[in-house]
C-alpha cells in the first residue's frame, strides 16, 4: 500500500495530458440557488416547506470525507474548481455529479421540479462559466414521463453527457418502469451513471440495516453488484447495446466474482432469460465501465494488473478523482501498480469511447 510520503511525491501520469475527469462534485445547491429556476408555484412552496438543504443520509455532507471548504459536499464555485484542480492537473474536461437528497425524494412532482431546477442551475452557474465543465443530468426516476421529457429538453445541450442514478434506490434499475428513461437516454447518446447512495426505503444490504456509515461504504459494492445483475438479467444491456453504464466510485474487485457467477448460472437456466443471446460476462465487459477513484488497491501493487485483467482489461477503466472528497493519503489518484503506460487510454480514449456526447 502507499505510504503518506509516497502519495505526496510519486509522479501522477494523469497530470498534463489533458485528462478527462469523470467524477467531480460541485456543492449541493440550496433553496436560494434554485428559486430563480422554478415556476411561481414552487417559488411559494419551497420557502413554505423549507425545501433546500437536500442532504442524502447515505452520502452525508457533514462527515469529513465529503466536506470541502465549508461547501455542501463539493467544490463551492467554478473558479475554485479551476484554481484547485482543473488548472494544476491540466484537466481538459470534468464531469460534474450532483449527489444529494433529490435522488431520494418520494414525491414524484417534487423530484421532477428539483431535478429540473438543479439542471438549470448547473447549466447557468457552472457550465456557462468554464468551457471545460460537463455534467450529469438529474432525472426523476419516480416520474419516468417527466424524466423522458427532461432528457429531450437537453438532447441538444451536449455539455450534459450522462444521466445519474443512485445504486440503492426504490427498485433494481433494470426493471421495466425505467425502460422509457433508458430509451430516451440511449437515443440521445447519454450514458447511465450509477453512484453510491441509498434512500433507505430498503435495507442497504441483504442482511438488513447497518449501524455505522463505514459499514455502508464498505457495502456499497453490494448495491452495485445488484444493479449490474438487474440490468443484465432484465435485458437492459441487450435492449440498449450502445448505452454504456458507468459505475462511479464502485471499485472493481467485486466485478469478477459477479461476472463469473452470472456466466456460470446463465448456462444452467438461460431459458428464464431468452433475450440474453451472449454470455453475461461478454455483455458486462462491453457495456459496464468503472471510474478509477477510489480504487480497490491490493496489498501488493504488482497484483493490480492481475485484478484489472480479471474484470476484462484496462478498457473498462475511466479516469476520475472524486474531487474534492478526501479518501486519505493512501488513496492516490493514480493507483500504485497501475501502469503509467495506460494513462492516455484511461484518461482520454476510454472516456471518449464511453460518452458519445462528450466533445473535447
PDB file of N, CA, C and O in Angstrom, residues 26-30 32-34 37 75-76 98 115-127 154:
ATOM      1  N   UNK A  26     -19.582  19.259  -7.494  1.00  0.00           N
ATOM      2  CA  UNK A  26     -19.866  20.628  -7.077  1.00  0.00           C
ATOM      3  C   UNK A  26     -20.699  20.605  -5.807  1.00  0.00           C
ATOM      4  O   UNK A  26     -21.252  19.564  -5.442  1.00  0.00           O
ATOM      5  N   UNK A  27     -20.780  21.730  -5.146  1.00  0.00           N
ATOM      6  CA  UNK A  27     -21.600  21.784  -3.942  1.00  0.00           C
ATOM      7  C   UNK A  27     -23.062  21.518  -4.282  1.00  0.00           C
ATOM      8  O   UNK A  27     -23.502  21.702  -5.421  1.00  0.00           O
ATOM      9  N   UNK A  28     -23.798  21.081  -3.290  1.00  0.00           N
ATOM     10  CA  UNK A  28     -25.227  20.859  -3.473  1.00  0.00           C
ATOM     11  C   UNK A  28     -25.950  22.204  -3.414  1.00  0.00           C
ATOM     12  O   UNK A  28     -25.741  22.984  -2.490  1.00  0.00           O
ATOM     13  N   UNK A  29     -26.799  22.523  -4.391  1.00  0.00           N
ATOM     14  CA  UNK A  29     -27.480  23.824  -4.374  1.00  0.00           C
ATOM     15  C   UNK A  29     -28.523  23.897  -3.268  1.00  0.00           C
ATOM     16  O   UNK A  29     -29.202  22.913  -2.967  1.00  0.00           O
ATOM     17  N   UNK A  30     -28.642  25.065  -2.662  1.00  0.00           N
ATOM     18  CA  UNK A  30     -29.648  25.303  -1.638  1.00  0.00           C
ATOM     19  C   UNK A  30     -30.870  25.999  -2.204  1.00  0.00           C
ATOM     20  O   UNK A  30     -30.986  26.228  -3.416  1.00  0.00           O
ATOM     21  N   UNK A  32     -31.892  29.118  -2.052  1.00  0.00           N
ATOM     22  CA  UNK A  32     -31.641  30.388  -2.731  1.00  0.00           C
ATOM     23  C   UNK A  32     -31.058  30.171  -4.128  1.00  0.00           C
ATOM     24  O   UNK A  32     -31.306  30.965  -5.039  1.00  0.00           O
ATOM     25  N   UNK A  33     -30.268  29.118  -4.285  1.00  0.00           N
ATOM     26  CA  UNK A  33     -29.705  28.821  -5.598  1.00  0.00           C
ATOM     27  C   UNK A  33     -30.785  28.425  -6.596  1.00  0.00           C
ATOM     28  O   UNK A  33     -30.726  28.783  -7.779  1.00  0.00           O
ATOM     29  N   UNK A  34     -31.768  27.641  -6.134  1.00  0.00           N
ATOM     30  CA  UNK A  34     -32.728  27.034  -7.041  1.00  0.00           C
ATOM     31  C   UNK A  34     -33.964  27.893  -7.306  1.00  0.00           C
ATOM     32  O   UNK A  34     -34.622  27.714  -8.340  1.00  0.00           O
ATOM     33  N   UNK A  37     -34.875  29.287 -10.685  1.00  0.00           N
ATOM     34  CA  UNK A  37     -35.053  28.324 -11.771  1.00  0.00           C
ATOM     35  C   UNK A  37     -36.340  27.496 -11.631  1.00  0.00           C
ATOM     36  O   UNK A  37     -36.479  26.473 -12.299  1.00  0.00           O
ATOM     37  N   UNK A  75     -17.192  21.258  -4.342  1.00  0.00           N
ATOM     38  CA  UNK A  75     -16.474  22.496  -4.624  1.00  0.00           C
ATOM     39  C   UNK A  75     -17.454  23.667  -4.579  1.00  0.00           C
ATOM     40  O   UNK A  75     -18.555  23.581  -5.123  1.00  0.00           O
ATOM     41  N   UNK A  76     -17.066  24.805  -3.959  1.00  0.00           N
ATOM     42  CA  UNK A  76     -18.023  25.895  -3.811  1.00  0.00           C
ATOM     43  C   UNK A  76     -18.335  26.663  -5.084  1.00  0.00           C
ATOM     44  O   UNK A  76     -19.421  27.227  -5.210  1.00  0.00           O
ATOM     45  N   UNK A  98     -23.880  15.917  -9.221  1.00  0.00           N
ATOM     46  CA  UNK A  98     -24.556  16.385  -8.010  1.00  0.00           C
ATOM     47  C   UNK A  98     -25.238  15.181  -7.369  1.00  0.00           C
ATOM     48  O   UNK A  98     -26.151  14.584  -7.943  1.00  0.00           O
ATOM     49  N   UNK A 115     -35.087  18.150  -9.890  1.00  0.00           N
ATOM     50  CA  UNK A 115     -34.165  17.758 -10.962  1.00  0.00           C
ATOM     51  C   UNK A 115     -34.061  18.859 -12.005  1.00  0.00           C
ATOM     52  O   UNK A 115     -32.955  19.244 -12.427  1.00  0.00           O
ATOM     53  N   UNK A 116     -35.214  19.392 -12.424  1.00  0.00           N
ATOM     54  CA  UNK A 116     -35.207  20.440 -13.442  1.00  0.00           C
ATOM     55  C   UNK A 116     -34.464  21.680 -12.958  1.00  0.00           C
ATOM     56  O   UNK A 116     -33.645  22.257 -13.689  1.00  0.00           O
ATOM     57  N   UNK A 117     -34.728  22.094 -11.720  1.00  0.00           N
ATOM     58  CA  UNK A 117     -34.080  23.291 -11.191  1.00  0.00           C
ATOM     59  C   UNK A 117     -32.581  23.089 -11.029  1.00  0.00           C
ATOM     60  O   UNK A 117     -31.781  23.990 -11.339  1.00  0.00           O
ATOM     61  N   UNK A 118     -32.184  21.918 -10.561  1.00  0.00           N
ATOM     62  CA  UNK A 118     -30.755  21.649 -10.390  1.00  0.00           C
ATOM     63  C   UNK A 118     -30.040  21.639 -11.731  1.00  0.00           C
ATOM     64  O   UNK A 118     -28.918  22.160 -11.854  1.00  0.00           O
ATOM     65  N   UNK A 119     -30.655  21.052 -12.751  1.00  0.00           N
ATOM     66  CA  UNK A 119     -30.041  21.046 -14.076  1.00  0.00           C
ATOM     67  C   UNK A 119     -29.879  22.465 -14.617  1.00  0.00           C
ATOM     68  O   UNK A 119     -28.849  22.801 -15.217  1.00  0.00           O
ATOM     69  N   UNK A 120     -30.896  23.306 -14.424  1.00  0.00           N
ATOM     70  CA  UNK A 120     -30.806  24.695 -14.894  1.00  0.00           C
ATOM     71  C   UNK A 120     -29.733  25.452 -14.135  1.00  0.00           C
ATOM     72  O   UNK A 120     -28.978  26.243 -14.717  1.00  0.00           O
ATOM     73  N   UNK A 121     -29.657  25.213 -12.832  1.00  0.00           N
ATOM     74  CA  UNK A 121     -28.614  25.844 -12.010  1.00  0.00           C
ATOM     75  C   UNK A 121     -27.221  25.402 -12.458  1.00  0.00           C
ATOM     76  O   UNK A 121     -26.313  26.230 -12.573  1.00  0.00           O
ATOM     77  N   UNK A 122     -27.059  24.109 -12.712  1.00  0.00           N
ATOM     78  CA  UNK A 122     -25.774  23.604 -13.192  1.00  0.00           C
ATOM     79  C   UNK A 122     -25.369  24.278 -14.494  1.00  0.00           C
ATOM     80  O   UNK A 122     -24.215  24.688 -14.672  1.00  0.00           O
ATOM     81  N   UNK A 123     -26.316  24.387 -15.413  1.00  0.00           N
ATOM     82  CA  UNK A 123     -26.006  24.987 -16.711  1.00  0.00           C
ATOM     83  C   UNK A 123     -25.625  26.454 -16.565  1.00  0.00           C
ATOM     84  O   UNK A 123     -24.628  26.909 -17.144  1.00  0.00           O
ATOM     85  N   UNK A 124     -26.409  27.206 -15.780  1.00  0.00           N
ATOM     86  CA  UNK A 124     -26.196  28.653 -15.682  1.00  0.00           C
ATOM     87  C   UNK A 124     -25.012  29.021 -14.808  1.00  0.00           C
ATOM     88  O   UNK A 124     -24.226  29.930 -15.150  1.00  0.00           O
ATOM     89  N   UNK A 125     -24.842  28.347 -13.674  1.00  0.00           N
ATOM     90  CA  UNK A 125     -23.850  28.758 -12.692  1.00  0.00           C
ATOM     91  C   UNK A 125     -22.533  27.994 -12.788  1.00  0.00           C
ATOM     92  O   UNK A 125     -21.535  28.409 -12.179  1.00  0.00           O
ATOM     93  N   UNK A 126     -22.509  26.910 -13.554  1.00  0.00           N
ATOM     94  CA  UNK A 126     -21.284  26.121 -13.678  1.00  0.00           C
ATOM     95  C   UNK A 126     -20.850  25.948 -15.133  1.00  0.00           C
ATOM     96  O   UNK A 126     -19.775  26.405 -15.521  1.00  0.00           O
ATOM     97  N   UNK A 127     -21.682  25.326 -15.938  1.00  0.00           N
ATOM     98  CA  UNK A 127     -21.272  25.013 -17.305  1.00  0.00           C
ATOM     99  C   UNK A 127     -21.036  26.262 -18.139  1.00  0.00           C
ATOM    100  O   UNK A 127     -20.127  26.287 -18.985  1.00  0.00           O
ATOM    101  N   UNK A 154     -32.733  18.451 -22.990  1.00  0.00           N
ATOM    102  CA  UNK A 154     -31.285  18.669 -23.019  1.00  0.00           C
ATOM    103  C   UNK A 154     -30.580  17.854 -24.099  1.00  0.00           C
ATOM    104  O   UNK A 154     -29.347  17.787 -24.119  1.00  0.00           O
TER     105      UNK A 154
END
